[in-house]
Amino acid sequence: MAMQNLRRRWLSGWAFCNFALIFLHLKGISAQIRYSIQEELKVGTAVGNIANDLGFDTSRLADRNLRIVSGTKQDLFQVNQRDGALLVNHRVDREELCVKSTPCFINLKAVIENPLEMHQVTVEVMDVNDNSPTFPDETYNLEILESATTGARLQLEGAHDPDTGVHSLQSYKLSQNQYFRVEIEDFGEDGKIPFLILQRPLDREHTARHDLTLTALDGGKPPKSGTVNVTVTVSDVNDNTPVCDKQKYTVTVKENVPKGTFLLRVNASDSDEGMNGEVEYSLRSKFRGMAAEPFELDSKTGELKVKGGLDFEEKQVYEMKILASDKGAVSLSTHCNVLVRVEDVNDNRPEIDVTSLSSRIPEDATPGTVVALMGMNDLDSGVNGQVVCSLPKDLPFVLKPSLDGNFFSLVTNDYLDKESVPRYDITITAKDLGIPPLASTKVIQVEVVDVNDNSPLFTENPYAFYVVENNKPGMPMFSVSASDVDDGENAAILYSLDRGSTGQSVTSFLNMNEGNGTIYALKSFDFETLKTFQFCVIAKDSGTPSLSSNVTVNVFILDQNDNAPVILYPVSTNGSAEGVEEIPRNVNAGHLVTKVRAYDADIGYNGWLLFSLKEVTDHSLFALDRYTGQIRTLRSFTETDEAEHKLVILVKDNGNVSLSATATVIIKVVEPKEAFAASDVKSSVKDEEENSVTFYLIITLGSVSTLFLISITVLIVMQCSKPQDYSSKYLQDANNDGTLCHSIQYRSGDKRYMLVGPRMSIGSTIVPGSNGNTLVLPEHRRRASGEVRTRSLFFTAY
């Protein structure tokens, strides 16, 4: 309004006119003048001065009666008789006069008398931005299928602006939204038409209606605008909504009804057919964001039942909405209101409120230590609100009430033992004095914190392990294991060798994994050098202070067949196993030619030697005893027999992978006289050799016998250290499954050999980590203290 007043004051002060006088000498009395004004000028505003422009004498204007003749529009302008000015007489509206015509002219005739003259006056009315774009209706409703594809166009009715030129309608603007944008098409005389363009797929279940605002803008400065509310309804193919037979269902129920109690049935019908006519039901809360009500609804039948406990003191009325929806591709639905009133009964149980709790109590806590503080409350009144508390029997805890009886403290009344009971689930029962009484319980979990009061215990004491000789250095041999009934760091065990009590001689070739108790050998064992040794292992926990225990480990080395037989006779002067024997040609069958002597440092089957002929000149002449190594004649010599015979004897032990040696005997057949003479010379040499061989045999047999006696002594000491009752049981058990040791005897020449070793009964196993040769007896052979009976294997000759 202020801008319009300013404009009118400016126009009243200055009526500009762009005129052009065109004197068209039509009969000498006609002329044409042209003025240009803006519309909506104030009444009385001067358009121009006709008298001056046409050259009239202003003093005679009244006498000559200067006037304007405009037919029906003559009242728009008038002439001032005093000065000849053309004035605005009425409101000049360009849109009313010319509508959309451009330019807009008003043709007037100026008539003056004495003499009579008529002149053409043309007034051009210039447009101003005095009209805002307007829409035919305030709202515009559109309908679109939610299945419409992106890019779909919806034509809207355009706005109308009676102004022209830049003041006319120029553009449209659509309110911010995610689904639509506006495009404009210019249809000429029909103006600019807006189109809604779908930008993304619609989802009627997500947004069933889109309320938009379309704004039309002209080109004025400042621009004028007009708006229309556009409502785009997303229509469904399934166009029939289910209808409930009642808009509101009401039911009353007591608060103590059991779960599953039937309340009411909601019924809705749908006039559609097929899937579009099938109705299913679902619960909807009246208030958005509320938790699910304690009811359940059958989605097919519409039956509403009690799902959870009802509490009159908590809530007396439940208002729900049941959504009845069809099963169409785009489901339609309706809501029915359900009102459930709850009736009160006496059903409030006492409430236990734990205000303070120490859930971790050390096992060495003194009696009287407070574990928890708790308060008791019952929403009922009178005797129904009076509460008594109790604990289960046989628990090291008691309840102590406060003076007002509303608070209780849970305290210990005895010492705790974490290893016996690591955790207590204490059930506290609170019961009111109502009839019938109501009670509630609360479980308090109290964890007993471990104290390092138990030493590690080994699974066996002592340990006995069997290790095969020639083991690979650095590989694990066996492991010991201990357990600690404590918990956490108090049960974390570290293993170490007791170098103080065992001594450096044994522990120098052993290493131990402190984490898992595995023991490694730093060297390869030789049964012939070391047959058994003993050491101690310490197991220490990680508690503060730490506790420890130790165990004795006995290790027995088992023999392997790693020594080849050694030929003792024959032996030549250069050290090779060769010899020459001379026999008379007249000897009879069975004559002892010589005896091959050999020795094996191994024991048992690994040292049991067998002799065989590997090469022989004549198989019919000589025979070799398999066990003694004696060479005898099979028949008498004949004239055709050769005078010299070569025998190669193979000496082989009985190991799994047998080792062997060979000896060569050259037998020369001589005449009896030569043989007798040579025998004297040879006998002296042979006696000397036999004395040397006998000396070595005595040393060897003495060493083996000494080792045998030491082993027997160790066994006797170990057996005597056992309790008497166990010894009796052991002997009886030994009679049931065989003697403690079994023997295999065989004879070779003038010596007897006996193999003494353990009997492998059913159930014996080989310990992993001992290279497959560690023998473990069945479990029933163990003593109560964990000691394991050991057996040794010996080989002796006597």
C-alpha positions in Angstrom: 0.0 0.0 0.0 2.9 2.4 0.8 4.4 1.7 -2.6 1.1 2.3 -4.3 0.6 5.7 -2.6 4.2 6.7 -3.5 3.6 5.8 -7.1 0.3 7.8 -7.2 1.9 10.9 -5.7 4.6 10.6 -8.2 2.2 10.2 -11.1 0.0 13.2 -9.8 3.1 15.4 -9.7 4.2 14.4 -13.2 1.9 13.1 -15.9 4.3 12.1 -18.5 3.1 11.9 -22.0 4.9 10.8 -25.0 2.8 12.3 -27.7 3.2 12.5 -31.4 1.3 15.1 -33.3 0.5 14.0 -36.7 -1.4 16.6 -38.6 -3.3 14.8 -41.2 -4.9 17.5 -43.2 -8.2 15.9 -43.6 -10.3 18.7 -45.0 -8.0 21.1 -43.1 -9.6 20.6 -39.7 -8.4 17.2 -38.4 -5.3 16.3 -36.3 -4.2 13.3 -34.2 -2.3 13.3 -30.9 -1.2 10.3 -28.8 -0.6 10.0 -25.1 0.9 7.1 -23.0 -0.1 6.6 -19.3 0.2 3.8 -16.8 -3.0 2.1 -15.6 -4.5 2.7 -12.2 -3.6 6.4 -12.1 -5.3 8.6 -9.5 -8.5 10.3 -10.6 -7.6 13.9 -11.6 -4.2 13.1 -12.9 -3.3 15.1 -16.0 -2.7 13.0 -19.0 -1.7 15.8 -21.3 -2.8 19.3 -22.5 -4.9 19.1 -25.6 -5.2 22.9 -26.0 -1.5 23.3 -26.1 -0.9 20.3 -28.3 -3.5 21.3 -30.8 -2.7 25.0 -30.7 -6.0 26.2 -29.2 -6.3 29.6 -27.5 -6.8 28.7 -23.8 -8.8 31.9 -23.1 -11.5 30.9 -25.5 -11.8 27.2 -24.6 -15.0 27.7 -22.6 -16.6 29.7 -25.4 -15.6 27.1 -28.0 -16.9 24.2 -25.7 -13.8 21.9 -25.9 -14.9 18.4 -25.0 -14.1 14.7 -25.3 -16.3 12.3 -27.2 -15.5 8.6 -26.5 -18.7 6.8 -27.0 -19.2 4.4 -24.0 -15.8 5.2 -22.6 -16.1 9.0 -22.5 -16.3 9.0 -18.7 -12.7 7.7 -18.3 -11.2 11.1 -19.3 -12.4 14.7 -19.2 -11.0 18.1 -20.4 -10.4 21.0 -18.1 -12.2 23.9 -19.7 -9.9 26.4 -18.1 -6.5 25.2 -19.4 -7.3 22.4 -21.8 -5.7 19.6 -19.8 -6.8 16.0 -20.3 -7.5 14.5 -16.9 -8.3 11.0 -15.6 -11.9 10.9 -14.7 -12.3 7.3 -13.5 -10.1 4.3 -12.6 -8.3 3.1 -15.7 -7.7 -0.7 -15.5 -5.8 -2.0 -18.5 -6.9 -5.6 -17.8 -10.5 -4.6 -17.9 -10.2 -2.5 -21.0 -8.0 -4.6 -23.2 -7.7 -8.0 -21.3 -4.6 -9.6 -22.9 -4.4 -7.3 -26.0 -1.0 -5.6 -26.4 -0.7 -2.7 -26.8 -3.8 -1.3 -25.2 -5.2 1.9 -26.9 -8.1 4.1 -26.0 -9.3 6.1 -28.9 -10.9 9.5 -28.0 -12.3 12.4 -30.1 -11.6 16.0 -29.1 -14.4 18.2 -30.4 -14.2 22.1 -30.3 -16.7 24.5 -31.8 -16.6 27.9 -33.4 -15.4 26.8 -35.8 -16.3 23.1 -35.3 -13.3 20.9 -35.3 -12.7 17.2 -34.4 -9.3 15.7 -33.6 -8.2 12.1 -32.9 -6.8 11.5 -29.4 -5.2 8.1 -28.7 -4.3 7.1 -25.1 -2.0 4.1 -24.7 -2.5 2.4 -21.3 0.8 0.9 -20.0 0.6 -2.2 -17.8 1.8 -2.2 -14.2 2.2 -5.3 -12.0 -1.0 -4.9 -10.1 -2.3 -8.4 -10.3 -1.0 -11.6 -8.7 -1.2 -15.0 -10.4 -4.3 -16.8 -9.3 -5.5 -20.4 -9.6 -9.1 -21.3 -10.3 -9.4 -23.2 -7.1 -7.8 -23.1 -3.7 -7.1 -26.8 -3.7 -6.4 -29.3 -6.4 -6.9 -33.0 -5.9 -5.0 -35.6 -7.9 -5.1 -39.4 -7.7 -2.3 -41.7 -8.8 -1.8 -45.4 -8.5 1.0 -46.4 -6.2 2.2 -48.7 -9.0 2.9 -45.6 -11.3 6.5 -45.7 -12.7 9.1 -43.0 -12.2 8.7 -40.2 -14.7 4.9 -40.3 -14.8 3.3 -36.9 -15.6 0.3 -35.4 -13.9 -1.1 -32.2 -15.6 -2.3 -29.4 -13.3 -4.5 -26.5 -14.1 -2.4 -23.4 -14.6 -2.6 -20.1 -12.9 -4.0 -16.9 -14.5 -2.3 -13.5 -14.4 -4.2 -10.7 -16.3 -1.0 -8.6 -16.5 1.1 -8.7 -19.7 4.7 -8.8 -20.6 7.2 -9.3 -17.9 4.4 -8.8 -15.3 2.5 -11.9 -16.5 3.0 -15.4 -15.2 6.6 -16.6 -15.6 7.2 -19.7 -13.6 6.0 -22.3 -11.0 7.6 -23.5 -7.8 6.7 -26.7 -5.9 7.1 -27.2 -2.2 10.0 -29.4 -1.1 9.3 -33.1 -1.2 10.9 -36.4 -2.1 8.5 -37.7 -4.7 7.5 -34.9 -7.2 9.0 -32.1 -9.1 7.3 -29.6 -11.4 7.9 -29.0 -15.1 6.4 -26.2 -17.2 5.1 -26.3 -20.8 4.2 -23.1 -22.7 1.0 -23.6 -24.7 0.9 -20.1 -26.2 -2.5 -18.5 -25.7 -3.4 -21.1 -23.1 -0.4 -19.9 -21.1 2.1 -21.9 -19.1 0.8 -25.2 -17.8 2.5 -27.0 -14.9 3.1 -30.8 -14.8 3.9 -32.9 -11.8 6.7 -35.4 -12.6 7.1 -38.5 -10.3 10.7 -38.8 -9.2 10.7 -42.0 -7.2 8.4 -45.0 -6.6 5.4 -44.5 -4.3 4.5 -46.6 -1.3 1.0 -46.1 -0.2 1.6 -48.0 3.1 4.4 -45.5 3.8 2.7 -42.3 2.6 -0.9 -42.6 1.3 -1.3 -38.9 0.6 1.1 -36.1 -0.5 0.2 -32.6 0.4 2.0 -30.2 -1.9 2.0 -26.4 -2.4 2.3 -25.1 -6.0 3.4 -21.4 -6.2 2.9 -19.4 -9.4 5.3 -16.4 -9.9 5.2 -13.4 -12.3 8.1 -11.3 -13.5 7.5 -8.2 -11.5 10.0 -6.6 -9.2 9.3 -7.6 -6.6 7.4 -10.6 -8.1 3.8 -11.4 -7.1 2.7 -14.9 -6.5 -0.3 -17.1 -6.0 -0.5 -20.6 -4.4 -2.7 -23.6 -4.6 -2.7 -26.7 -2.3 -2.2 -29.9 -4.3 -3.3 -33.1 -2.7 -2.0 -36.2 -4.4 -3.7 -39.3 -3.2 -2.0 -42.6 -3.8 -4.8 -45.0 -4.7 -4.7 -48.7 -4.2 -5.8 -51.4 -6.7 -7.5 -53.0 -3.7 -10.1 -50.3 -3.1 -12.5 -51.8 -0.5 -11.6 -51.3 3.1 -12.6 -53.9 5.8 -15.5 -52.8 8.0 -15.8 -53.7 11.7 -19.3 -54.7 12.9 -18.7 -52.5 15.9 -16.6 -49.4 16.2 -15.9 -50.0 19.9 -15.7 -53.2 21.9 -15.9 -53.2 25.7 -15.1 -56.0 28.2 -14.4 -56.3 31.9 -12.0 -58.9 33.4 -10.5 -59.6 36.8 -6.8 -59.0 37.3 -6.1 -62.6 38.4 -7.5 -64.4 35.4 -5.2 -67.1 34.0 -3.2 -66.8 30.8 -5.2 -67.6 27.7 -8.6 -66.3 29.1 -10.9 -65.4 26.3 -12.1 -61.8 26.3 -14.0 -61.0 23.1 -14.0 -61.5 19.3 -13.6 -58.7 16.8 -15.3 -59.3 13.5 -14.7 -57.3 10.3 -15.9 -57.9 6.7 -14.6 -56.9 3.3 -16.7 -56.8 0.2 -13.7 -57.7 -2.0 -13.2 -61.2 -3.2 -10.3 -63.6 -2.9 -7.2 -62.5 -1.1 -8.5 -58.9 -1.1 -11.5 -60.0 0.9 -9.6 -62.1 3.5 -9.2 -60.2 6.7 -6.5 -60.6 9.3 -6.2 -58.8 12.7 -3.4 -57.2 14.6 -3.1 -55.2 17.8 -2.2 -51.5 17.7 -1.6 -49.4 20.8 -3.7 -46.3 21.1 -0.6 -44.2 21.9 2.4 -44.4 19.7 5.5 -45.7 21.4 3.8 -47.7 24.1 4.9 -51.2 25.0 2.9 -54.2 23.9 -0.2 -54.7 26.0 -0.6 -57.9 28.0 -3.0 -59.3 25.4 -2.7 -61.5 22.4 -4.9 -61.5 19.3 -5.6 -64.4 17.0 -4.8 -62.9 13.6 -7.3 -65.2 11.8 -10.3 -65.3 14.1 -10.0 -62.0 15.8 -10.2 -63.5 19.3 -8.6 -61.4 22.0 -7.1 -63.3 25.0 -5.0 -62.5 28.0 -1.3 -63.0 27.3 0.3 -61.8 30.5 -0.5 -60.9 34.1 -2.9 -58.0 34.7 -2.4 -55.7 37.7 -5.2 -53.4 38.8 -2.8 -51.4 41.0 -0.7 -50.6 37.9 -3.3 -50.0 35.3 -7.1 -50.2 35.4 -8.1 -49.5 31.8 -6.5 -50.6 28.5 -7.5 -48.8 25.3 -6.4 -50.5 22.2 -6.9 -50.4 18.5 -7.3 -53.5 16.5 -6.2 -53.2 12.9 -8.4 -55.2 10.5 -6.6 -55.4 7.1 -7.2 -57.4 4.0 -4.6 -59.5 2.1 -4.6 -57.6 -1.1 -1.4 -56.8 -2.9 -1.8 -53.3 -1.5 -3.6 -54.0 1.8 -6.5 -51.8 3.0 -7.3 -51.6 6.7 -9.6 -50.1 9.3 -9.3 -49.7 13.1 -11.7 -50.8 15.8 -11.4 -49.5 19.3 -11.3 -52.0 22.2 -11.7 -51.0 25.9 -10.7 -53.5 28.6 -11.5 -52.7 32.2 -9.6 -54.6 34.9 -11.3 -55.5 38.2 -9.2 -55.5 41.4 -8.5 -58.7 43.6 -6.1 -59.2 46.4 -3.1 -60.4 44.6 -0.1 -58.2 45.5 2.9 -60.1 46.6 5.7 -58.8 48.8 8.5 -57.0 46.9 12.1 -57.6 47.8 14.4 -54.6 47.0 18.1 -55.3 47.3 19.7 -51.9 48.1 23.3 -53.1 48.6 25.0 -56.3 47.5 28.6 -57.6 47.9 28.5 -60.4 45.4 32.1 -61.5 45.9 33.1 -62.7 49.3 36.6 -64.1 50.1 36.6 -67.6 51.4 38.5 -66.5 54.5 35.9 -63.9 55.5 35.0 -64.0 59.2 31.5 -64.9 60.3 29.2 -61.9 60.5 30.4 -60.3 57.3 27.5 -58.4 55.7 26.6 -59.7 52.2 23.5 -57.7 51.3 21.0 -55.2 52.6 17.4 -55.4 51.3 14.0 -53.8 51.9 10.6 -55.5 51.9 7.4 -53.8 50.7 3.9 -55.0 50.0 1.3 -52.8 48.2 -1.5 -54.4 50.3 -2.4 -53.0 53.7 -3.1 -54.5 57.1 -2.0 -58.1 57.7 -1.8 -58.6 53.9 1.1 -56.0 54.0 3.0 -57.5 56.9 6.0 -59.5 55.6 8.2 -62.2 57.1 11.5 -63.4 55.4 13.2 -66.7 55.5 16.3 -68.5 54.0 16.8 -72.2 53.0 18.4 -74.4 55.6 22.0 -75.6 55.6 23.4 -72.3 54.3 26.2 -70.4 56.0 24.1 -67.3 56.0 21.4 -65.8 58.2 18.9 -62.8 57.9 18.9 -60.2 60.6 15.9 -57.8 60.6 16.0 -54.1 61.4 14.0 -52.6 64.4 11.1 -51.6 62.2 11.1 -54.9 60.3 11.2 -53.2 56.9 14.9 -53.9 56.2 17.0 -57.1 56.5 20.7 -57.8 56.3 22.2 -61.0 54.9 25.3 -62.0 56.9 27.6 -65.0 57.0 27.5 -67.3 60.1 30.3 -69.7 59.2 33.6 -69.8 57.2 33.3 -70.4 53.5 35.2 -72.8 51.3 35.5 -71.9 47.6 36.8 -75.4 46.7 33.7 -77.0 48.2 31.1 -74.5 47.1 32.3 -71.9 44.6 29.0 -70.0 44.4 25.9 -69.7 46.4 22.5 -69.0 44.9 20.7 -67.8 47.9 16.9 -67.8 47.6 15.2 -65.2 49.9 11.5 -65.8 50.5 9.2 -63.0 51.6 5.7 -64.0 52.6 2.8 -61.8 53.7 0.3 -62.8 56.4 -2.8 -62.6 54.2 -5.2 -65.5 53.8 -4.2 -67.2 51.7 -0.7 -65.8 52.1 1.2 -64.6 49.1 5.0 -65.0 48.8 7.8 -63.9 46.5 11.4 -64.9 46.2 14.6 -63.4 45.1 17.8 -65.2 44.3 21.1 -63.5 45.3 24.2 -64.9 43.8 27.3 -64.8 46.0 30.6 -65.8 44.5 33.2 -67.1 46.9 36.6 -65.5 46.0 39.5 -67.9 46.0 42.3 -67.7 48.4 45.6 -69.5 47.7 45.2 -72.2 50.4 45.9 -75.4 48.3 49.2 -76.7 47.0 49.5 -78.3 43.6 49.1 -82.1 43.5 50.8 -84.3 41.0 48.7 -87.0 39.2 51.2 -89.6 40.2 53.8 -89.9 42.9 56.4 -91.1 42.1 56.5 -91.1 38.3 58.1 -94.0 36.3 59.0 -93.5 32.7 60.6 -95.8 30.1 62.8 -94.2 27.4 64.3 -96.1 24.5 68.0 -95.5 24.1 69.4 -93.5 21.1 66.6 -90.9 21.5 66.9 -87.7 19.5 68.3 -84.8 21.6 65.9 -81.9 22.1 62.7 -83.9 21.5 60.2 -84.4 24.3 60.5 -87.6 26.3 57.5 -87.4 28.7 55.6 -85.0 30.8 54.4 -84.6 34.4 51.1 -83.0 35.4 49.9 -81.4 38.5 46.6 -79.8 39.4 45.5 -77.1 41.9 42.0 -76.9 43.1 42.3 -73.2 43.6 41.1 -70.8 40.9 42.7 -68.2 38.6 46.3 -67.2 39.3 46.2 -69.4 42.4 45.8 -72.4 40.1 48.3 -71.3 37.4 51.2 -73.9 37.8 54.8 -73.5 36.8 57.1 -76.5 36.6 60.8 -76.6 37.3 63.6 -79.2 37.9 64.8 -79.4 41.5 68.5 -79.0 40.8 69.4 -78.7 44.5 68.2 -82.1 45.6 68.9 -84.0 42.3 72.3 -82.5 41.5 73.8 -81.1 38.4 74.9 -84.5 37.0 71.3 -85.5 36.0 69.7 -82.1 35.4 72.5 -81.0 33.2 71.2 -83.2 30.3 67.5 -82.4 31.0 65.3 -79.4 30.2 61.7 -78.7 31.2 58.9 -76.6 29.8 57.7 -74.7 32.8 54.2 -74.2 31.3 53.1 -77.8 30.5 55.5 -80.0 32.4 57.1 -81.5 29.3 60.6 -82.8 29.9 63.2 -82.8 27.1 66.5 -84.7 26.8 69.5 -82.7 25.9 71.5 -85.7 24.9 71.0 -89.2 23.5 71.0 -92.0 26.1 73.0 -95.2 25.8 71.6 -98.2 27.7 75.1 -99.7 27.8 76.3 -96.6 29.7 73.3 -95.5 31.7 70.4 -97.7 32.6 68.4 -95.6 35.1 68.4 -92.3 36.8 66.2 -90.2 39.2 65.4 -86.5 39.6 62.8 -84.3 41.2 60.2 -81.9 39.7 58.7 -78.9 41.6 55.2 -77.6 40.8 54.6 -74.1 42.1 51.4 -72.0 41.7 51.2 -68.3 41.0 49.4 -67.2 44.2 50.6 -64.7 46.7 52.3 -66.2 48.6 52.8 -69.2 46.3 52.6 -72.8 47.3 54.5 -75.7 45.8 55.0 -79.5 45.9 57.5 -81.9 44.4 57.6 -85.4 42.9 60.3 -88.0 42.2 60.7 -89.1 38.6 62.4 -92.5 37.9 63.6 -92.9 34.4 64.5 -96.4 33.0 66.5 -96.6 29.7 65.3 -99.4 27.4 67.8 -101.3 25.3 67.8 -101.1 21.5 69.5 -103.3 19.0 72.3 -100.9 18.3 75.4 -103.2 18.8 76.5 -105.6 16.1 77.9 -109.0 17.2 81.7 -109.0 17.8 83.7 -112.1 16.7 86.0 -113.3 19.6 87.3 -116.3 17.7 88.7 -116.8 15.2 90.8 -113.6 15.1 93.9 -113.2 13.0 97.0 -111.3 13.9 95.8 -108.4 11.8 92.5 -108.1 13.7 90.3 -109.7 11.0 87.9 -112.5 11.9 89.8 -115.2 10.0 91.4 -118.4 11.2 93.0 -121.6 9.9 92.2 -125.0 11.4 94.1 -128.2 10.5 92.4 -131.7 11.0 93.6 -135.2 10.2 92.1 -136.8 7.2 91.2 -139.9 9.2 88.8 -138.2 11.6 85.3 -139.7 12.0 81.9 -138.0 11.5 81.0 -135.7 14.4 84.5 -134.5 15.0 84.7 -131.0 16.5 86.8 -129.0 14.1 86.5 -125.6 16.0 84.1 -123.3 17.7 83.2 -119.7 16.5 82.9 -117.4 19.6 81.0 -114.1 19.4 79.7 -111.4 21.8 76.9 -108.8 21.6 76.8 -105.9 24.1 73.0 -105.7 23.8 70.7 -107.7 26.1 67.7 -109.9 25.6 66.7 -110.8 22.1 69.0 -108.1 20.9 72.0 -110.0 22.3 70.8 -113.5 21.5 73.2 -114.7 18.7 72.5 -117.3 16.0 75.2 -118.9 13.8 74.7 -119.9 10.2 76.9 -121.0 7.2 77.0 -118.2 4.7 79.5 -119.9 2.4 80.9 -123.5 2.4 83.0 -125.4 -0.1 81.3 -128.7 0.5 77.9 -128.9 2.3 78.3 -132.6 2.8 81.4 -132.3 4.9 80.8 -129.8 7.7 77.9 -128.7 9.9 77.5 -125.6 12.1 75.5 -125.7 15.4 73.0 -122.8 15.2 73.3 -121.9 18.8 76.9 -122.8 19.9 78.8 -121.9 16.8 80.6 -125.4 16.8 81.8 -126.7 13.5 81.7 -130.5 13.2 82.3 -133.0 10.4 79.3 -134.7 8.9 81.3 -137.7 7.5 84.7 -139.1 7.0 87.1 -137.7 4.4 87.7 -139.6 1.2 90.6 -139.5 -1.2 88.6 -137.4 -3.6 87.9 -134.6 -1.1 89.7 -131.3 -1.4 92.6 -130.7 1.0 91.5 -127.2 1.9 87.9 -125.9 2.7 86.7 -122.3 3.2 83.7 -121.7 5.6 82.1 -118.2 6.0 80.1 -118.1 9.2 77.3 -115.4 9.6 76.7 -114.4 13.3 73.3 -112.6 13.6 71.4 -111.3 16.7 67.6 -111.5 17.1 66.7 -107.8 17.2 63.7 -106.4 15.2 66.3 -105.1 12.8 69.0 -107.7 13.2 72.7 -106.9 13.1 75.4 -109.4 12.0 79.1 -110.1 11.6 81.0 -112.8 9.6 84.0 -115.0 10.4 86.1 -117.0 7.9 87.5 -120.4 8.8 90.0 -122.1 6.5 90.0 -125.9 7.2 93.1 -127.8 6.0 93.0 -131.5 5.8 96.4 -133.1 6.5 97.8 -136.6 7.0 97.6 -137.9 10.5 101.4 -137.6 11.2 101.5 -134.0 10.0 98.4 -133.2 12.0 99.9 -134.6 15.2 103.1 -132.7 14.8 101.3 -129.5 14.0 98.9 -130.0 16.9 101.7 -129.7 19.4 102.8 -126.4 18.0 99.3 -125.2 17.6 98.2 -126.2 21.0 100.6 -123.9 22.7 99.5 -121.0 20.5 95.9 -121.9 21.0 96.2 -122.2 24.7 97.6 -118.7 24.8 94.7 -117.4 22.6 92.1 -119.2 24.6 93.5 -117.6 27.8 93.2 -114.2 26.2 89.6 -114.9 25.1 88.7 -116.3 28.5 89.9 -113.1 30.1 87.6 -111.0 28.0 84.7 -113.3 28.5 85.2 -113.1 32.3 85.2 -109.3 32.2 82.1 -109.2 30.0 80.1 -111.7 32.1 81.2 -109.9 35.3 79.8 -106.6 34.0 76.5 -108.1 32.9 76.1 -110.0 36.2 76.8 -106.8 38.2 74.2 -104.9 36.3 71.7 -107.7 36.8 72.3 -107.7 40.6 71.9 -103.9 40.7 68.6 -104.1 38.9 67.3 -107.0 41.1 68.3 -105.0 44.2 66.4 -101.9 43.0 63.3 -104.0 42.3 63.5 -105.6 45.8 63.9 -102.2 47.5 60.9 -100.8 45.6 58.8 -103.9 46.4 59.7 -103.7 50.1 58.8 -100.1 50.3 55.1 -100.9 49.4 52.5 -101.4 52.2 51.9 -105.0 53.4 48.3 -105.2 52.2 49.3 -104.0 48.8 52.1 -106.5 48.5 49.7 -109.3 49.3 47.3 -108.1 46.7 50.1 -107.7 44.3 51.3 -111.3 44.8 47.8 -112.6 44.4 47.2 -110.5 41.3 50.5 -111.7 39.9 49.4 -115.3 40.3 46.2 -114.5 38.5 47.8 -113.1 35.4 51.2 -114.8 35.5 54.4 -114.3 37.5 56.1 -110.9 37.8 58.7 -111.9 35.3 58.8 -114.7 32.7 61.8 -116.3 31.3 63.0 -118.0 28.1 65.8 -120.5 28.5 68.0 -122.0 25.8 71.3 -123.9 25.8 74.3 -123.2 23.5 77.1 -125.7 23.9 78.3 -125.7 27.5 76.5 -122.5 28.4 72.9 -121.7 29.2 71.1 -118.4 28.5 67.9 -117.1 30.2 65.9 -114.1 29.0 64.1 -112.4 32.0 61.5 -109.7 31.3 58.0 -108.4 32.0 54.9 -110.1 30.7 52.9 -108.0 28.4 49.4 -108.5 29.7 46.2 -107.4 28.0 45.7 -103.6 28.7 49.3 -102.6 28.6 49.9 -99.6 26.6 52.8 -97.5 25.2 53.1 -94.0 26.6 53.1 -91.3 23.9 56.2 -89.3 23.9 58.5 -92.2 24.7 59.2 -93.2 21.2 56.8 -96.0 21.3 58.7 -98.1 24.0 57.4 -96.9 27.4 55.3 -99.6 29.0 52.4 -98.5 31.3 50.5 -101.0 33.3 46.7 -101.1 33.7 45.1 -98.7 36.2 44.3 -101.4 38.7 48.0 -102.0 39.2 48.5 -98.5 40.7 48.8 -97.9 44.4 46.6 -95.4 46.3 49.4 -92.9 46.5 49.8 -92.9 42.7 53.0 -95.0 42.6 53.3 -97.1 39.5 54.9 -100.6 39.6 57.9 -100.9 37.3 59.2 -103.9 35.5 62.7 -104.3 34.0 64.0 -106.5 31.2 67.3 -108.3 31.7 69.4 -110.7 29.7 72.0 -112.9 31.3 74.2 -115.8 30.4 75.5 -118.3 33.0 
